[in-house]
Amino acid sequence: EEVIPTLPGLNIRLLTLESNFKIPVWRDILLSLNVASADKCSINDILDSPRLHSGDSVMLVFGGVADSLQECPRESVFVTQY
């Protein structure tokens, strides 16, 4: 069975917290998976740099552990912490 991508031509870079890159082995795994830091500099670098091809984009997933533990079908739940 052939899988057809829903958004052909896009190079989507998943973003994660900068602190994830401070763990030595985990950093190498993230880099090998083409994951980038979710800071302003990194996002600008991905979107503004001269590209060899078009379609570079970023994916920022909001939330974290607290949000994922509050998962409800067909609902959007965002946990705010002060």
CSV table of N, CA and C in Angstrom, one decimal:
chain,number,residue,atom,x,y,z
A,1,GLU,N,0.8,-1.2,0.0
A,1,GLU,CA,0.0,0.0,0.0
A,1,GLU,C,0.9,1.2,0.0
A,2,GLU,N,0.6,2.1,-0.9
A,2,GLU,CA,1.4,3.4,-1.0
A,2,GLU,C,0.8,4.5,-0.1
A,3,VAL,N,1.7,5.1,0.6
A,3,VAL,CA,1.2,6.2,1.5
A,3,VAL,C,1.4,7.5,0.7
A,4,ILE,N,0.4,8.3,0.6
A,4,ILE,CA,0.4,9.6,-0.1
A,4,ILE,C,0.4,10.7,1.0
A,5,PRO,N,1.4,11.5,1.0
A,5,PRO,CA,1.5,12.6,2.0
A,5,PRO,C,0.3,13.6,1.8
A,6,THR,N,-0.2,14.1,2.9
A,6,THR,CA,-1.3,15.0,2.8
A,6,THR,C,-0.8,16.4,2.4
A,7,LEU,N,0.4,16.7,2.7
A,7,LEU,CA,1.0,18.0,2.3
A,7,LEU,C,2.3,17.8,1.6
A,8,PRO,N,2.2,17.4,0.3
A,8,PRO,CA,3.4,17.1,-0.4
A,8,PRO,C,4.3,18.4,-0.6
A,9,GLY,N,5.6,18.2,-0.6
A,9,GLY,CA,6.4,19.4,-0.9
A,9,GLY,C,6.8,20.2,0.4
A,10,LEU,N,6.2,19.8,1.5
A,10,LEU,CA,6.6,20.6,2.7
A,10,LEU,C,7.7,19.9,3.5
A,11,ASN,N,8.6,20.6,4.0
A,11,ASN,CA,9.7,20.1,4.8
A,11,ASN,C,9.4,20.7,6.2
A,12,ILE,N,8.6,19.9,7.0
A,12,ILE,CA,8.2,20.3,8.3
A,12,ILE,C,9.2,20.0,9.4
A,13,ARG,N,9.6,21.0,10.1
A,13,ARG,CA,10.6,20.8,11.3
A,13,ARG,C,9.8,20.9,12.6
A,14,LEU,N,9.8,19.8,13.3
A,14,LEU,CA,9.2,19.8,14.6
A,14,LEU,C,10.0,20.6,15.6
A,15,LEU,N,9.4,21.4,16.5
A,15,LEU,CA,10.1,22.2,17.4
A,15,LEU,C,9.9,21.7,18.8
A,16,THR,N,10.9,21.8,19.7
A,16,THR,CA,10.8,21.4,21.1
A,16,THR,C,11.6,22.4,21.9
A,17,LEU,N,11.4,22.3,23.2
A,17,LEU,CA,12.1,23.2,24.2
A,17,LEU,C,13.6,23.1,24.1
A,18,GLU,N,14.2,24.2,24.2
A,18,GLU,CA,15.7,24.3,24.2
A,18,GLU,C,16.3,23.4,25.3
A,19,SER,N,15.7,23.3,26.4
A,19,SER,CA,16.2,22.4,27.5
A,19,SER,C,16.4,21.0,27.0
A,20,ASN,N,15.6,20.5,26.1
A,20,ASN,CA,15.8,19.1,25.6
A,20,ASN,C,17.1,18.9,24.9
A,21,PHE,N,17.7,20.0,24.4
A,21,PHE,CA,19.0,19.8,23.7
A,21,PHE,C,20.2,19.8,24.7
A,22,LYS,N,19.9,20.0,26.0
A,22,LYS,CA,21.0,20.0,27.0
A,22,LYS,C,21.3,18.6,27.5
A,23,ILE,N,20.5,17.6,27.2
A,23,ILE,CA,20.8,16.2,27.6
A,23,ILE,C,21.6,15.5,26.4
A,24,PRO,N,22.8,15.1,26.7
A,24,PRO,CA,23.7,14.7,25.6
A,24,PRO,C,23.2,13.7,24.6
A,25,VAL,N,22.8,12.5,25.0
A,25,VAL,CA,22.3,11.5,24.1
A,25,VAL,C,21.0,11.9,23.4
A,26,TRP,N,20.1,12.5,24.2
A,26,TRP,CA,18.8,12.9,23.7
A,26,TRP,C,19.0,14.0,22.7
A,27,ARG,N,20.0,14.9,22.9
A,27,ARG,CA,20.3,15.9,21.9
A,27,ARG,C,20.6,15.3,20.5
A,28,ASP,N,21.4,14.3,20.5
A,28,ASP,CA,21.8,13.6,19.3
A,28,ASP,C,20.6,13.0,18.6
A,29,ILE,N,19.8,12.4,19.4
A,29,ILE,CA,18.6,11.8,18.8
A,29,ILE,C,17.7,12.8,18.2
A,30,LEU,N,17.4,13.9,18.9
A,30,LEU,CA,16.6,15.0,18.3
A,30,LEU,C,17.2,15.6,17.0
A,31,LEU,N,18.5,15.8,17.0
A,31,LEU,CA,19.1,16.3,15.8
A,31,LEU,C,19.1,15.4,14.7
A,32,SER,N,19.2,14.1,14.9
A,32,SER,CA,19.1,13.1,13.8
A,32,SER,C,17.7,13.0,13.3
A,33,LEU,N,16.7,13.4,14.1
A,33,LEU,CA,15.3,13.4,13.6
A,33,LEU,C,14.9,14.7,13.0
A,34,ASN,N,15.8,15.6,12.9
A,34,ASN,CA,15.6,16.9,12.3
A,34,ASN,C,14.7,17.8,13.1
A,35,VAL,N,14.8,17.6,14.4
A,35,VAL,CA,14.0,18.4,15.4
A,35,VAL,C,14.8,19.7,15.7
A,36,ALA,N,14.2,20.8,15.9
A,36,ALA,CA,14.8,22.1,16.2
A,36,ALA,C,14.3,22.7,17.5
A,37,SER,N,15.0,23.6,18.0
A,37,SER,CA,14.6,24.3,19.2
A,37,SER,C,13.5,25.3,18.9
A,38,ALA,N,12.6,25.4,19.9
A,38,ALA,CA,11.4,26.3,19.7
A,38,ALA,C,11.7,27.7,20.1
A,39,ASP,N,12.9,28.2,19.9
A,39,ASP,CA,13.2,29.6,20.2
A,39,ASP,C,13.1,30.5,19.0
A,40,LYS,N,13.0,31.8,19.2
A,40,LYS,CA,12.8,32.7,18.1
A,40,LYS,C,13.9,32.7,17.1
A,41,CYS,N,15.1,32.6,17.5
A,41,CYS,CA,16.3,32.5,16.6
A,41,CYS,C,16.2,31.3,15.7
A,42,SER,N,15.9,30.2,16.3
A,42,SER,CA,15.8,28.9,15.5
A,42,SER,C,14.7,29.0,14.5
A,43,ILE,N,13.5,29.5,14.9
A,43,ILE,CA,12.4,29.6,14.0
A,43,ILE,C,12.7,30.5,12.8
A,44,ASN,N,13.3,31.7,13.1
A,44,ASN,CA,13.7,32.6,12.1
A,44,ASN,C,14.7,32.0,11.1
A,45,ASP,N,15.7,31.3,11.7
A,45,ASP,CA,16.7,30.7,10.9
A,45,ASP,C,16.1,29.7,9.9
A,46,ILE,N,15.1,28.9,10.3
A,46,ILE,CA,14.5,27.9,9.5
A,46,ILE,C,13.6,28.6,8.4
A,47,LEU,N,12.9,29.6,8.8
A,47,LEU,CA,12.0,30.2,7.8
A,47,LEU,C,12.6,31.3,6.9
A,48,ASP,N,13.7,31.9,7.4
A,48,ASP,CA,14.2,33.0,6.6
A,48,ASP,C,15.5,32.7,5.9
A,49,SER,N,16.1,31.6,6.2
A,49,SER,CA,17.4,31.3,5.5
A,49,SER,C,17.2,30.9,4.0
A,50,PRO,N,18.2,31.2,3.2
A,50,PRO,CA,18.0,30.7,1.8
A,50,PRO,C,17.9,29.2,1.8
A,51,ARG,N,17.0,28.8,1.0
A,51,ARG,CA,16.7,27.3,1.0
A,51,ARG,C,17.1,26.7,-0.4
A,52,LEU,N,17.5,25.4,-0.3
A,52,LEU,CA,17.7,24.7,-1.5
A,52,LEU,C,16.4,24.4,-2.2
A,53,HIS,N,15.4,24.3,-1.5
A,53,HIS,CA,14.0,24.0,-2.0
A,53,HIS,C,13.0,24.8,-1.2
A,54,SER,N,11.8,25.0,-1.8
A,54,SER,CA,10.8,25.7,-1.1
A,54,SER,C,10.0,24.7,-0.2
A,55,GLY,N,9.2,25.2,0.7
A,55,GLY,CA,8.3,24.4,1.5
A,55,GLY,C,8.8,24.2,2.9
A,56,ASP,N,9.9,24.9,3.3
A,56,ASP,CA,10.3,24.8,4.7
A,56,ASP,C,9.3,25.4,5.6
A,57,SER,N,8.9,24.7,6.7
A,57,SER,CA,7.9,25.1,7.6
A,57,SER,C,8.3,24.6,9.0
A,58,VAL,N,7.6,25.1,10.0
A,58,VAL,CA,7.8,24.6,11.4
A,58,VAL,C,6.5,24.1,12.0
A,59,MET,N,6.6,23.2,12.9
A,59,MET,CA,5.4,22.7,13.7
A,59,MET,C,5.7,22.9,15.1
A,60,LEU,N,4.9,23.7,15.7
A,60,LEU,CA,5.0,24.0,17.2
A,60,LEU,C,3.8,23.4,17.8
A,61,VAL,N,4.0,22.5,18.7
A,61,VAL,CA,2.9,21.8,19.5
A,61,VAL,C,2.7,22.5,20.8
A,62,PHE,N,1.6,23.1,21.0
A,62,PHE,CA,1.4,23.8,22.3
A,62,PHE,C,1.1,22.8,23.4
A,63,GLY,N,1.4,23.2,24.6
A,63,GLY,CA,1.1,22.4,25.7
A,63,GLY,C,2.3,21.6,26.2
A,64,GLY,N,2.0,20.6,26.9
A,64,GLY,CA,3.1,19.8,27.4
A,64,GLY,C,2.5,18.6,28.2
A,65,VAL,N,3.2,18.2,29.2
A,65,VAL,CA,2.7,17.1,30.0
A,65,VAL,C,1.4,17.4,30.7
A,66,ALA,N,1.2,18.6,31.2
A,66,ALA,CA,0.0,19.0,31.9
A,66,ALA,C,-1.2,18.9,31.0
A,67,ASP,N,-1.0,19.5,29.7
A,67,ASP,CA,-2.1,19.4,28.8
A,67,ASP,C,-2.4,18.0,28.3
A,68,SER,N,-1.4,17.2,28.1
A,68,SER,CA,-1.6,15.9,27.6
A,68,SER,C,-2.3,15.0,28.6
A,69,LEU,N,-2.1,15.3,29.9
A,69,LEU,CA,-2.9,14.5,30.9
A,69,LEU,C,-4.3,14.9,31.0
A,70,GLN,N,-4.7,16.1,30.5
A,70,GLN,CA,-6.1,16.6,30.5
A,70,GLN,C,-6.8,16.3,29.2
A,71,GLU,N,-6.3,15.4,28.4
A,71,GLU,CA,-6.8,15.1,27.1
A,71,GLU,C,-8.3,14.6,27.1
A,72,CYS,N,-9.1,15.2,26.4
A,72,CYS,CA,-10.5,14.8,26.3
A,72,CYS,C,-10.9,14.8,24.8
A,73,PRO,N,-11.6,13.7,24.3
A,73,PRO,CA,-12.0,13.6,22.9
A,73,PRO,C,-12.8,14.8,22.5
A,74,ARG,N,-12.5,15.3,21.3
A,74,ARG,CA,-13.3,16.4,20.7
A,74,ARG,C,-13.3,17.7,21.6
A,75,GLU,N,-12.3,17.9,22.4
A,75,GLU,CA,-12.2,19.1,23.2
A,75,GLU,C,-10.8,19.6,23.2
A,76,SER,N,-10.6,20.9,23.2
A,76,SER,CA,-9.3,21.5,23.3
A,76,SER,C,-9.1,22.1,24.7
A,77,VAL,N,-8.2,21.5,25.4
A,77,VAL,CA,-7.9,21.9,26.8
A,77,VAL,C,-6.5,22.4,26.9
A,78,PHE,N,-6.4,23.7,27.4
A,78,PHE,CA,-5.1,24.2,27.6
A,78,PHE,C,-4.9,24.5,29.1
A,79,VAL,N,-3.9,24.1,29.7
A,79,VAL,CA,-3.6,24.3,31.1
A,79,VAL,C,-2.7,25.4,31.3
A,80,THR,N,-3.1,26.4,32.0
A,80,THR,CA,-2.2,27.6,32.3
A,80,THR,C,-1.7,27.5,33.7
A,81,GLN,N,-0.4,27.8,33.8
A,81,GLN,CA,0.2,27.8,35.2
A,81,GLN,C,0.8,29.1,35.5
A,82,TYR,N,0.5,29.6,36.7
A,82,TYR,CA,1.0,30.9,37.1
A,82,TYR,C,2.1,30.8,38.1
